[in-house]
C-alpha cells in the first residue's frame, strides 16, 4: 500500500513570488562566488635552494651572484667585503646557500647589511688563521643589522655600538680568543644561538657590558645534546626557536673536524670562564637560556662563572637553567649578582650553581628592590654578602632584598640554604618566606634572615609575577603597541548577525508572519 504524501505544495501565487527572489539571489555577483586562489610568489633561487622569506625591513641578495663561491677552499673574505660594499646604497645584505666558506679577516657591516645563512643546510664560515676575527659594524649610526643562520668557526659577533642589531640562530665554535663570542651594547636581540667552548680554548660566551633594553633569550651555551634544550617552567620557548636550535646542534655535531675546534666532544663544549657577563645595563631581559659550564679547574687560573651580572637596573633573569658539569669535587660555577636594583630573579633552575648576591665595593652602589623568587636549586645554596647599610634611599635597607618560595633539593637538613651577614641589631636583615627543602617539603634552613610577611592587601602570595612574554617586534626594531592593558577605551559592542538588534530597547519584536509579509510585499514591488 502506498503511503500518503504529506509534502507541502506551493500555491501558484507564492511560487510566482519566490522564483524571482531565487533568481535575484543567484544573479548577485557577490553571492555563491569564490575568488580564484592566489598563487604563492615564486621564490628567488640562490644556487640550488630558494632564498627564504624574511622580515620586510631586510633585503637579501644571493651571495653567489656577487662573486662569492662556496666549497673552493680559497679565501672568500675579500669577495664578501666587496659585495657588502656594493650593497651599501641599497641597504641590502647577502644570503649564503649551504656550503663551506673560508673567510679571513673581519666583516664590517653598515646599515642594512645582513648576513643570512642557509635554512636547508649549513652555511659554514671558517677562519683558518690563529687569530679570531669578528663580524661587526662600523658606524655608530648603523642599524637594521642582522646575522642569522651561520656556523662561525673561530669567528665572533661584535655589536659594539648602541642600536637594534639582531644575532639569531648562529652556531659559534672553535673560538681561540678568550674574548666573548657574542658582544652586544644597546637594545640588541641575541636569540637562539648555540655557543661552544672547547677545552683547548676556554673563554667568555655572551657579553653585554653596557646599554639599555638588550634581550638575551633562548641561547644554548655548552649544550651539545639537542634533547637537552630548555622548555622552561613558564610556557617555555616558542616551538620555532626550539626547532631551529635543535637542528643547529645536530648540524654542528655533524661537521667533520672543524678547523680550530681542537677538543673532542668527550671533553665537553662548555669550557667558559664567564658564560654570561652583563654589566651596567638597564632593562635587560635574560630569558630561557640554557647554560652548562664544564668544571675543569686544572685548565683555568680562576673561578668559573655561569653568569655574572654587575650593577644592573631593571634586570629580568627568568626561566633560565644553569648547570655545572664535572666530576664530584670539582669547583662549582657561580651565578653572581652585584648590587642589582629593581630586579627580579625568578623561575630559574640551578644545578650545582650557587647564587651569590654581593655588594659593589668600588662604587658603593646599593642593592635596591630585588626579589629572588620561585627558583629551584639542586645541590646549591644562596649566599648573601650584601649587608644592610641604612634606611634611606641611598642605602640598602631591610626591605630591598627578599627570598620567597624557592625550592632546594638537598639531602642535608642541617645545611644553611640561604645565609646572610650577621645583622648589627636583631631583625635588621633581609626577609624570607615560603622557602622549602626537598625531599619532604619541609621549611628550608636559613641563617641571619627574618621572616617576611606578605602585605595583607595582596591578592597573590607571590611578590612578583612570572616574567611576561617578550613583546612582538615590528619593522625597525620597535616594540609593537600592547593593547591588552588599555584603559579609558570602550570596547566595540559585539553584534550577532543571526539576531539583529531591535531599533529601540522597548520595541517588541514583530511576529514571524508579519515579518514574512513585509518581505513578500517588497519582493512583489520589485517583480511588478
Short mmCIF file of C-alpha atoms in Angstrom, two decimals:
data_model
loop_
_atom_site.label_atom_id
_atom_site.label_comp_id
_atom_site.label_asym_id
_atom_site.label_seq_id
_atom_site.Cartn_x
_atom_site.Cartn_y
_atom_site.Cartn_z
CA UNK A 1 0.00 0.00 0.00
CA UNK A 2 1.43 3.38 -0.99
CA UNK A 3 1.98 5.80 1.86
CA UNK A 4 0.21 9.13 1.54
CA UNK A 5 2.47 12.09 0.81
CA UNK A 6 2.45 14.97 3.25
CA UNK A 7 4.89 17.08 1.21
CA UNK A 8 3.63 20.70 1.20
CA UNK A 9 2.58 22.10 -2.13
CA UNK A 10 3.31 25.71 -3.06
CA UNK A 11 0.44 27.85 -4.11
CA UNK A 12 0.77 29.28 -7.63
CA UNK A 13 0.87 32.87 -6.35
CA UNK A 14 3.54 32.09 -3.77
CA UNK A 15 5.59 30.32 -6.44
CA UNK A 16 5.45 33.41 -8.59
CA UNK A 17 6.89 35.44 -5.72
CA UNK A 18 9.65 33.08 -4.69
CA UNK A 19 11.09 32.27 -8.13
CA UNK A 20 12.19 35.87 -8.84
CA UNK A 21 13.77 36.05 -5.36
CA UNK A 22 15.85 32.95 -6.09
CA UNK A 23 16.86 34.37 -9.48
CA UNK A 24 17.87 37.66 -7.85
CA UNK A 25 20.00 35.85 -5.24
CA UNK A 26 21.84 33.73 -7.78
CA UNK A 27 22.42 36.70 -10.08
CA UNK A 28 24.19 38.70 -7.34
CA UNK A 29 27.92 38.66 -8.21
CA UNK A 30 28.86 38.63 -4.51
CA UNK A 31 26.84 35.54 -3.65
CA UNK A 32 27.89 31.94 -4.28
CA UNK A 33 31.08 33.14 -5.88
CA UNK A 34 34.59 32.36 -4.62
CA UNK A 35 37.70 34.34 -5.52
CA UNK A 36 40.24 32.41 -7.55
CA UNK A 37 43.17 31.16 -5.44
CA UNK A 38 46.20 33.41 -5.38
CA UNK A 39 49.32 31.57 -6.41
CA UNK A 40 52.25 31.98 -4.00
CA UNK A 41 55.11 34.07 -5.35
CA UNK A 42 57.89 32.13 -6.99
CA UNK A 43 60.89 32.11 -4.63
CA UNK A 44 64.18 33.52 -5.82
CA UNK A 45 66.78 30.81 -6.21
CA UNK A 46 70.31 31.06 -4.86
CA UNK A 47 72.35 28.15 -6.16
CA UNK A 48 70.18 25.07 -5.80
CA UNK A 49 67.98 26.33 -2.97
CA UNK A 50 65.31 29.01 -2.65
CA UNK A 51 66.02 32.14 -0.68
CA UNK A 52 63.79 32.26 2.41
CA UNK A 53 61.12 34.80 3.18
CA UNK A 54 62.33 37.30 5.76
CA UNK A 55 61.04 40.41 7.51
CA UNK A 56 60.30 43.30 5.14
CA UNK A 57 62.90 45.53 6.80
CA UNK A 58 65.63 43.26 5.42
CA UNK A 59 66.57 42.82 1.76
CA UNK A 60 68.56 39.82 0.56
CA UNK A 61 70.75 39.29 -2.49
CA UNK A 62 72.25 35.93 -3.42
CA UNK A 63 75.93 35.90 -2.46
CA UNK A 64 76.73 33.69 -5.45
CA UNK A 65 75.56 36.47 -7.77
CA UNK A 66 78.10 38.78 -6.15
CA UNK A 67 81.14 36.63 -6.82
CA UNK A 68 81.20 34.53 -3.63
CA UNK A 69 81.93 30.81 -4.18
CA UNK A 70 81.48 28.06 -1.58
CA UNK A 71 83.45 24.83 -1.23
CA UNK A 72 86.51 26.12 -3.08
CA UNK A 73 88.98 26.11 -0.19
CA UNK A 74 90.00 29.64 -1.18
CA UNK A 75 89.53 32.77 0.90
CA UNK A 76 86.15 34.42 0.23
CA UNK A 77 86.64 37.31 2.65
CA UNK A 78 87.55 39.88 0.01
CA UNK A 79 84.62 38.84 -2.20
CA UNK A 80 82.17 39.15 0.69
CA UNK A 81 83.54 42.55 1.70
CA UNK A 82 83.30 43.80 -1.89
CA UNK A 83 79.72 42.52 -2.15
CA UNK A 84 78.71 44.27 1.07
CA UNK A 85 80.34 47.48 -0.13
CA UNK A 86 78.30 47.35 -3.34
CA UNK A 87 75.06 46.95 -1.35
CA UNK A 88 75.50 49.94 0.96
CA UNK A 89 73.42 52.33 -1.17
CA UNK A 90 70.52 49.87 -1.42
CA UNK A 91 70.82 48.83 2.27
CA UNK A 92 70.76 45.17 1.32
CA UNK A 93 72.52 42.06 2.55
CA UNK A 94 73.71 38.64 1.45
CA UNK A 95 72.19 35.19 1.53
CA UNK A 96 74.59 32.24 1.64
CA UNK A 97 73.42 28.81 0.46
CA UNK A 98 74.80 25.73 2.15
CA UNK A 99 78.49 25.16 1.76
CA UNK A 100 81.85 25.91 3.32
CA UNK A 101 83.24 29.42 3.08
CA UNK A 102 86.81 30.24 4.11
CA UNK A 103 86.65 33.80 5.47
CA UNK A 104 89.84 35.52 6.57
CA UNK A 105 89.67 38.93 8.19
CA UNK A 106 86.75 40.65 9.86
CA UNK A 107 83.49 41.55 8.12
CA UNK A 108 82.20 45.07 8.80
CA UNK A 109 78.51 45.74 8.29
CA UNK A 110 76.70 49.01 7.67
CA UNK A 111 73.03 49.92 7.73
CA UNK A 112 71.01 47.21 6.01
CA UNK A 113 73.98 44.86 5.56
CA UNK A 114 72.73 41.48 6.71
CA UNK A 115 74.30 38.05 6.59
CA UNK A 116 71.82 35.16 6.42
CA UNK A 117 72.78 31.51 6.07
CA UNK A 118 71.00 28.54 4.55
CA UNK A 119 67.90 27.17 6.23
CA UNK A 120 68.09 23.82 4.45
CA UNK A 121 71.75 23.08 5.13
CA UNK A 122 74.83 24.52 6.82
CA UNK A 123 76.48 27.77 5.77
CA UNK A 124 79.83 27.20 7.46
CA UNK A 125 82.19 30.19 7.79
CA UNK A 126 85.75 29.12 8.64
CA UNK A 127 88.58 31.34 9.76
CA UNK A 128 91.66 29.16 9.34
CA UNK A 129 94.02 31.73 10.88
CA UNK A 130 95.18 31.60 14.53
CA UNK A 131 93.68 34.98 15.49
CA UNK A 132 89.93 35.12 16.00
CA UNK A 133 88.13 37.51 13.64
CA UNK A 134 84.69 39.07 14.01
CA UNK A 135 81.51 40.11 12.28
CA UNK A 136 80.88 43.66 13.45
CA UNK A 137 79.54 47.00 12.25
CA UNK A 138 81.47 50.16 11.52
CA UNK A 139 79.37 53.21 12.31
CA UNK A 140 77.59 54.38 15.45
CA UNK A 141 74.51 55.06 13.32
CA UNK A 142 74.45 51.59 11.74
CA UNK A 143 71.04 49.96 12.08
CA UNK A 144 68.97 47.11 10.68
CA UNK A 145 71.88 44.73 11.18
CA UNK A 146 71.10 41.00 11.12
CA UNK A 147 73.37 37.95 11.41
CA UNK A 148 71.34 34.73 11.11
CA UNK A 149 71.82 31.05 10.42
CA UNK A 150 75.63 30.89 10.15
CA UNK A 151 78.01 28.40 11.74
CA UNK A 152 81.05 30.52 12.66
CA UNK A 153 84.34 28.71 13.22
CA UNK A 154 86.83 30.96 15.07
CA UNK A 155 84.70 34.00 14.20
CA UNK A 156 82.95 36.14 16.83
CA UNK A 157 79.96 38.50 16.62
CA UNK A 158 80.54 42.00 17.98
CA UNK A 159 77.79 44.61 18.17
CA UNK A 160 79.85 47.39 19.78
CA UNK A 161 77.60 50.40 19.18
CA UNK A 162 74.19 51.20 20.62
CA UNK A 163 71.49 50.09 18.22
CA UNK A 164 68.97 47.38 17.45
CA UNK A 165 71.08 44.69 15.86
CA UNK A 166 69.97 41.06 15.80
CA UNK A 167 72.04 37.86 16.07
CA UNK A 168 69.89 34.74 15.92
CA UNK A 169 70.24 31.02 15.23
CA UNK A 170 74.01 31.12 14.79
CA UNK A 171 76.45 28.46 15.94
CA UNK A 172 79.84 29.53 17.31
CA UNK A 173 82.66 27.07 17.87
CA UNK A 174 86.43 26.84 17.67
CA UNK A 175 86.83 30.36 19.10
CA UNK A 176 90.52 30.62 20.00
CA UNK A 177 90.34 34.05 21.61
CA UNK A 178 89.27 34.24 25.27
CA UNK A 179 87.16 37.31 24.47
CA UNK A 180 83.36 37.00 24.24
CA UNK A 181 81.95 35.03 21.34
CA UNK A 182 78.96 37.43 21.15
CA UNK A 183 79.12 41.03 22.40
CA UNK A 184 76.21 43.44 22.49
CA UNK A 185 75.67 47.07 23.51
CA UNK A 186 72.22 48.58 23.24
CA UNK A 187 68.76 47.21 22.51
CA UNK A 188 70.09 44.23 20.57
CA UNK A 189 68.47 40.80 20.30
CA UNK A 190 70.60 37.73 20.93
CA UNK A 191 68.19 34.89 20.19
CA UNK A 192 68.53 31.12 19.78
CA UNK A 193 72.32 30.94 19.29
CA UNK A 194 74.43 27.88 20.17
CA UNK A 195 77.83 28.61 21.70
CA UNK A 196 80.54 26.01 22.26
CA UNK A 197 83.83 26.45 24.10
CA UNK A 198 86.32 23.62 23.67
CA UNK A 199 88.78 22.61 26.38
CA UNK A 200 91.77 23.93 24.42
CA UNK A 201 90.29 27.44 24.15
CA UNK A 202 88.36 28.46 27.30
CA UNK A 203 86.89 31.95 27.39
CA UNK A 204 83.74 34.06 27.60
CA UNK A 205 80.38 33.38 25.96
CA UNK A 206 77.88 36.27 25.74
CA UNK A 207 78.76 39.74 27.00
CA UNK A 208 76.55 42.81 27.45
CA UNK A 209 78.79 45.34 29.23
CA UNK A 210 76.58 48.41 28.65
CA UNK A 211 73.32 49.52 27.10
CA UNK A 212 69.57 49.61 27.55
CA UNK A 213 66.90 47.13 26.51
CA UNK A 214 69.00 44.14 25.44
CA UNK A 215 67.14 40.85 25.01
CA UNK A 216 69.13 37.65 25.51
CA UNK A 217 66.77 34.72 25.03
CA UNK A 218 66.78 31.05 24.10
CA UNK A 219 70.55 30.69 23.71
CA UNK A 220 72.31 27.39 24.43
CA UNK A 221 75.81 27.66 25.88
CA UNK A 222 77.83 24.47 26.26
CA UNK A 223 74.88 22.31 25.18
CA UNK A 224 75.65 19.67 22.55
CA UNK A 225 72.66 17.37 23.05
CA UNK A 226 69.55 18.51 21.15
CA UNK A 227 67.34 16.58 23.56
CA UNK A 228 68.54 18.74 26.45
CA UNK A 229 67.15 22.04 25.17
CA UNK A 230 65.27 24.05 27.74
CA UNK A 231 61.48 24.10 27.74
CA UNK A 232 61.18 26.41 30.71
CA UNK A 233 58.73 26.42 33.64
CA UNK A 234 56.61 29.33 32.38
CA UNK A 235 55.43 28.48 28.91
CA UNK A 236 58.90 27.70 27.62
CA UNK A 237 60.47 28.74 24.38
CA UNK A 238 58.49 29.13 21.23
CA UNK A 239 58.38 25.98 19.16
CA UNK A 240 60.11 27.58 16.19
CA UNK A 241 63.04 28.67 18.38
CA UNK A 242 63.38 25.19 19.87
CA UNK A 243 63.22 23.51 16.46
CA UNK A 244 65.91 25.72 14.97
CA UNK A 245 68.30 25.40 17.92
CA UNK A 246 67.93 21.61 17.95
CA UNK A 247 68.63 21.42 14.24
CA UNK A 248 71.61 23.73 14.69
CA UNK A 249 73.12 21.46 17.36
CA UNK A 250 72.75 18.46 15.05
CA UNK A 251 74.37 20.33 12.17
CA UNK A 252 77.29 21.48 14.31
CA UNK A 253 77.81 17.96 15.63
CA UNK A 254 77.95 16.54 12.10
CA UNK A 255 80.66 18.89 10.93
CA UNK A 256 83.76 16.78 10.40
CA UNK A 257 86.86 18.13 12.15
CA UNK A 258 86.04 21.84 12.01
CA UNK A 259 89.18 23.93 11.82
CA UNK A 260 90.14 25.26 15.24
CA UNK A 261 87.78 23.00 17.18
CA UNK A 262 90.72 21.39 18.94
CA UNK A 263 88.96 19.26 21.52
CA UNK A 264 86.92 16.12 21.22
CA UNK A 265 83.29 16.02 22.24
CA UNK A 266 84.02 13.80 25.26
CA UNK A 267 85.77 16.73 26.97
CA UNK A 268 82.64 18.83 26.79
CA UNK A 269 81.87 22.04 24.99
CA UNK A 270 81.15 24.32 27.93
CA UNK A 271 84.62 25.49 28.96
CA UNK A 272 83.57 29.03 29.79
CA UNK A 273 85.37 31.36 32.16
CA UNK A 274 82.25 33.57 32.13
CA UNK A 275 79.39 32.10 30.16
CA UNK A 276 77.25 35.22 30.53
CA UNK A 277 78.55 38.64 31.59
CA UNK A 278 76.27 41.65 31.99
CA UNK A 279 77.36 44.97 33.44
CA UNK A 280 75.83 48.40 33.99
CA UNK A 281 72.79 47.75 31.83
CA UNK A 282 69.19 48.89 32.10
CA UNK A 283 66.06 46.83 31.41
CA UNK A 284 67.96 43.78 30.21
CA UNK A 285 65.86 40.64 29.74
CA UNK A 286 67.68 37.31 30.12
CA UNK A 287 65.08 34.62 29.47
CA UNK A 288 65.01 30.87 28.80
CA UNK A 289 68.72 30.36 28.21
CA UNK A 290 70.39 27.00 28.91
CA UNK A 291 73.96 27.33 30.19
CA UNK A 292 76.21 24.37 31.02
CA UNK A 293 79.73 25.02 32.30
CA UNK A 294 82.37 22.29 32.34
CA UNK A 295 84.27 22.50 35.60
CA UNK A 296 87.91 21.68 34.86
CA UNK A 297 89.92 23.72 37.34
CA UNK A 298 93.26 22.46 36.02
CA UNK A 299 92.95 24.42 32.77
CA UNK A 300 91.70 27.67 34.33
CA UNK A 301 93.51 30.03 36.66
CA UNK A 302 90.44 31.44 38.42
CA UNK A 303 86.80 30.71 39.27
CA UNK A 304 84.23 30.00 36.60
CA UNK A 305 81.00 31.96 36.31
CA UNK A 306 77.80 30.62 34.85
CA UNK A 307 76.65 34.25 34.83
CA UNK A 308 77.95 37.45 36.32
CA UNK A 309 75.65 40.48 36.42
CA UNK A 310 77.08 43.71 37.75
CA UNK A 311 75.29 46.98 38.60
CA UNK A 312 72.14 46.20 36.62
CA UNK A 313 68.96 48.26 36.69
CA UNK A 314 65.59 46.67 35.92
CA UNK A 315 67.05 43.22 35.23
CA UNK A 316 64.76 40.29 34.45
CA UNK A 317 66.59 36.99 34.93
CA UNK A 318 63.94 34.33 34.50
CA UNK A 319 63.27 30.79 33.26
CA UNK A 320 66.95 30.02 32.67
CA UNK A 321 68.84 26.84 33.52
CA UNK A 322 72.40 26.93 34.88
CA UNK A 323 74.37 23.69 35.27
CA UNK A 324 77.87 22.79 36.39
CA UNK A 325 79.13 19.72 34.53
CA UNK A 326 82.02 17.87 36.11
CA UNK A 327 83.08 15.14 38.48
CA UNK A 328 82.38 15.38 42.18
CA UNK A 329 84.98 17.51 43.88
CA UNK A 330 85.46 19.97 41.04
CA UNK A 331 84.54 23.58 41.70
CA UNK A 332 81.01 24.76 41.00
CA UNK A 333 80.35 27.56 38.54
CA UNK A 334 78.81 30.60 40.26
CA UNK A 335 75.85 32.83 39.39
CA UNK A 336 76.66 36.25 40.87
CA UNK A 337 74.59 39.42 41.07
CA UNK A 338 76.48 42.54 42.16
CA UNK A 339 74.34 45.40 43.53
CA UNK A 340 71.19 44.80 41.45
CA UNK A 341 68.41 47.37 41.54
CA UNK A 342 64.71 46.92 40.72
CA UNK A 343 65.46 43.42 39.50
CA UNK A 344 63.85 40.02 39.75
CA UNK A 345 65.40 36.58 39.68
CA UNK A 346 62.60 34.08 39.16
CA UNK A 347 61.78 30.63 37.85
CA UNK A 348 65.40 29.66 37.22
CA UNK A 349 66.90 26.20 37.71
CA UNK A 350 70.40 25.92 39.15
CA UNK A 351 72.16 22.57 39.32
CA UNK A 352 75.44 22.83 41.21
CA UNK A 353 75.40 26.57 40.57
CA UNK A 354 75.16 28.61 43.81
CA UNK A 355 73.61 32.08 43.73
CA UNK A 356 75.79 34.86 45.16
CA UNK A 357 74.48 38.36 45.92
CA UNK A 358 77.31 40.72 46.71
CA UNK A 359 77.84 44.48 47.14
CA UNK A 360 79.70 46.77 44.77
CA UNK A 361 82.64 47.76 46.93
CA UNK A 362 84.15 50.06 44.31
CA UNK A 363 81.23 52.46 43.76
CA UNK A 364 79.22 51.95 46.97
CA UNK A 365 76.14 51.34 44.82
CA UNK A 366 73.30 49.95 46.98
CA UNK A 367 71.18 46.94 46.26
CA UNK A 368 67.56 48.07 45.83
CA UNK A 369 64.17 46.36 45.38
CA UNK A 370 65.34 42.92 44.26
CA UNK A 371 63.36 39.73 44.70
CA UNK A 372 64.67 36.16 44.41
CA UNK A 373 61.53 34.18 43.82
CA UNK A 374 60.41 30.67 42.86
CA UNK A 375 63.81 29.31 41.83
CA UNK A 376 64.83 25.66 42.02
CA UNK A 377 68.32 24.88 43.32
CA UNK A 378 69.82 21.39 43.28
CA UNK A 379 72.96 20.84 45.35
CA UNK A 380 73.34 24.61 45.55
CA UNK A 381 72.70 27.40 48.06
CA UNK A 382 72.07 31.14 48.11
CA UNK A 383 74.90 33.10 49.70
CA UNK A 384 74.43 36.80 50.52
CA UNK A 385 77.40 39.04 51.29
CA UNK A 386 75.44 42.28 50.75
CA UNK A 387 74.74 43.77 54.22
CA UNK A 388 72.03 46.16 55.34
CA UNK A 389 73.67 49.60 55.22
CA UNK A 390 70.93 52.02 56.28
CA UNK A 391 67.33 53.15 55.99
CA UNK A 392 67.42 55.88 53.33
CA UNK A 393 67.16 55.76 49.54
CA UNK A 394 70.95 55.76 49.13
CA UNK A 395 71.36 52.67 51.29
CA UNK A 396 70.44 49.01 51.17
CA UNK A 397 67.52 48.64 53.58
CA UNK A 398 65.98 45.58 55.14
CA UNK A 399 63.19 45.68 52.52
CA UNK A 400 65.43 45.86 49.45
CA UNK A 401 66.12 42.13 49.20
CA UNK A 402 63.69 39.22 49.64
CA UNK A 403 63.84 35.46 49.17
CA UNK A 404 60.45 33.80 48.75
CA UNK A 405 59.15 30.41 47.62
CA UNK A 406 62.46 28.95 46.46
CA UNK A 407 62.93 25.17 46.39
CA UNK A 408 66.16 23.44 47.39
CA UNK A 409 66.93 19.83 46.50
CA UNK A 410 69.45 18.60 49.03
CA UNK A 411 69.60 15.67 51.42
CA UNK A 412 71.29 17.51 54.31
CA UNK A 413 68.64 19.01 56.64
CA UNK A 414 71.28 20.84 58.71
CA UNK A 415 72.74 22.82 55.81
CA UNK A 416 72.08 26.55 55.77
CA UNK A 417 70.45 27.03 52.36
CA UNK A 418 70.16 30.84 52.47
CA UNK A 419 72.66 32.75 54.57
CA UNK A 420 73.21 36.48 55.04
CA UNK A 421 75.64 38.62 57.05
CA UNK A 422 75.10 38.77 60.79
CA UNK A 423 72.83 41.79 61.43
CA UNK A 424 74.04 44.70 63.54
CA UNK A 425 70.77 44.54 65.50
CA UNK A 426 68.20 41.77 65.82
CA UNK A 427 65.77 41.89 62.92
CA UNK A 428 67.80 44.34 60.81
CA UNK A 429 68.24 41.92 57.97
CA UNK A 430 66.51 40.78 54.80
CA UNK A 431 63.26 38.83 54.69
CA UNK A 432 62.41 35.29 53.61
CA UNK A 433 59.20 33.31 53.32
CA UNK A 434 57.96 30.01 51.93
CA UNK A 435 61.35 28.50 51.06
CA UNK A 436 61.33 24.69 51.16
CA UNK A 437 63.75 21.80 51.14
CA UNK A 438 63.14 18.57 49.26
CA UNK A 439 62.60 15.70 49.68
CA UNK A 440 59.90 16.19 52.25
CA UNK A 441 58.79 19.74 51.51
CA UNK A 442 59.94 20.96 54.92
CA UNK A 443 60.97 24.58 55.50
CA UNK A 444 64.47 25.37 54.28
CA UNK A 445 67.02 26.29 56.89
CA UNK A 446 68.05 29.94 56.63
CA UNK A 447 70.67 31.87 58.58
CA UNK A 448 70.58 35.51 59.67
CA UNK A 449 67.29 36.27 57.92
CA UNK A 450 63.95 37.43 59.33
CA UNK A 451 60.50 36.09 58.44
CA UNK A 452 58.81 38.14 55.76
CA UNK A 453 55.02 38.51 55.85
CA UNK A 454 53.25 39.44 52.59
CA UNK A 455 51.06 42.57 52.78
CA UNK A 456 47.54 41.85 53.96
CA UNK A 457 46.02 43.51 50.90
CA UNK A 458 47.98 41.44 48.39
CA UNK A 459 45.90 39.30 46.07
CA UNK A 460 48.56 36.69 45.32
CA UNK A 461 51.10 35.20 47.74
CA UNK A 462 53.93 35.68 45.24
CA UNK A 463 55.71 39.05 45.49
CA UNK A 464 56.22 39.12 41.73
CA UNK A 465 54.52 37.64 38.74
CA UNK A 466 56.33 35.42 36.26
CA UNK A 467 58.11 37.46 33.58
CA UNK A 468 55.85 38.43 30.69
CA UNK A 469 56.38 37.11 27.18
CA UNK A 470 58.66 39.29 25.05
CA UNK A 471 56.69 41.88 23.09
CA UNK A 472 56.49 41.32 19.33
CA UNK A 473 58.80 43.34 17.17
CA UNK A 474 57.77 45.49 14.28
CA UNK A 475 59.99 46.75 11.45
CA UNK A 476 62.82 48.92 12.71
CA UNK A 477 63.28 47.01 15.94
CA UNK A 478 60.47 48.87 17.72
CA UNK A 479 58.03 47.18 20.02
CA UNK A 480 54.52 46.85 18.77
CA UNK A 481 51.93 48.55 21.00
CA UNK A 482 50.29 46.38 23.60
CA UNK A 483 46.53 46.82 23.50
CA UNK A 484 45.77 44.29 26.21
CA UNK A 485 46.03 46.82 29.07
CA UNK A 486 44.15 49.74 27.56
CA UNK A 487 42.29 51.97 29.98
CA UNK A 488 39.62 54.51 29.16
CA UNK A 489 38.87 52.92 25.80
CA UNK A 490 35.44 51.44 25.23
CA UNK A 491 35.31 48.05 23.57
CA UNK A 492 33.10 47.87 20.48
CA UNK A 493 29.76 46.21 21.01
CA UNK A 494 29.57 42.72 19.64
CA UNK A 495 26.58 42.28 17.33
CA UNK A 496 25.17 38.92 16.39
CA UNK A 497 24.37 38.54 12.71
CA UNK A 498 21.75 35.92 13.49
CA UNK A 499 19.66 38.11 15.76
CA UNK A 500 19.78 41.76 14.64
CA UNK A 501 19.04 44.16 17.49
CA UNK A 502 15.71 45.94 17.76
CA UNK A 503 15.55 49.64 16.82
CA UNK A 504 14.72 50.61 20.41
CA UNK A 505 15.04 48.61 23.62
CA UNK A 506 11.30 48.88 24.34
CA UNK A 507 10.07 47.95 20.86
CA UNK A 508 8.88 44.30 20.80
CA UNK A 509 10.00 42.06 18.01
CA UNK A 510 7.32 41.50 15.32
CA UNK A 511 5.82 38.03 14.85
CA UNK A 512 7.34 35.93 12.11
CA UNK A 513 4.31 36.01 9.83
CA UNK A 514 4.26 39.84 9.82
CA UNK A 515 7.99 39.96 9.01
CA UNK A 516 7.42 37.46 6.20
CA UNK A 517 4.53 39.50 4.87
CA UNK A 518 6.67 42.65 4.72
CA UNK A 519 9.38 40.79 2.81
CA UNK A 520 6.82 39.45 0.32
CA UNK A 521 5.44 42.94 -0.29
CA UNK A 522 8.92 44.24 -1.04
CA UNK A 523 9.55 41.35 -3.40
CA UNK A 524 6.18 41.91 -5.11
CA UNK A 525 7.05 45.55 -5.80
CA UNK A 526 10.40 44.54 -7.33
CA UNK A 527 8.78 41.98 -9.64
CA UNK A 528 5.79 44.06 -10.71
#
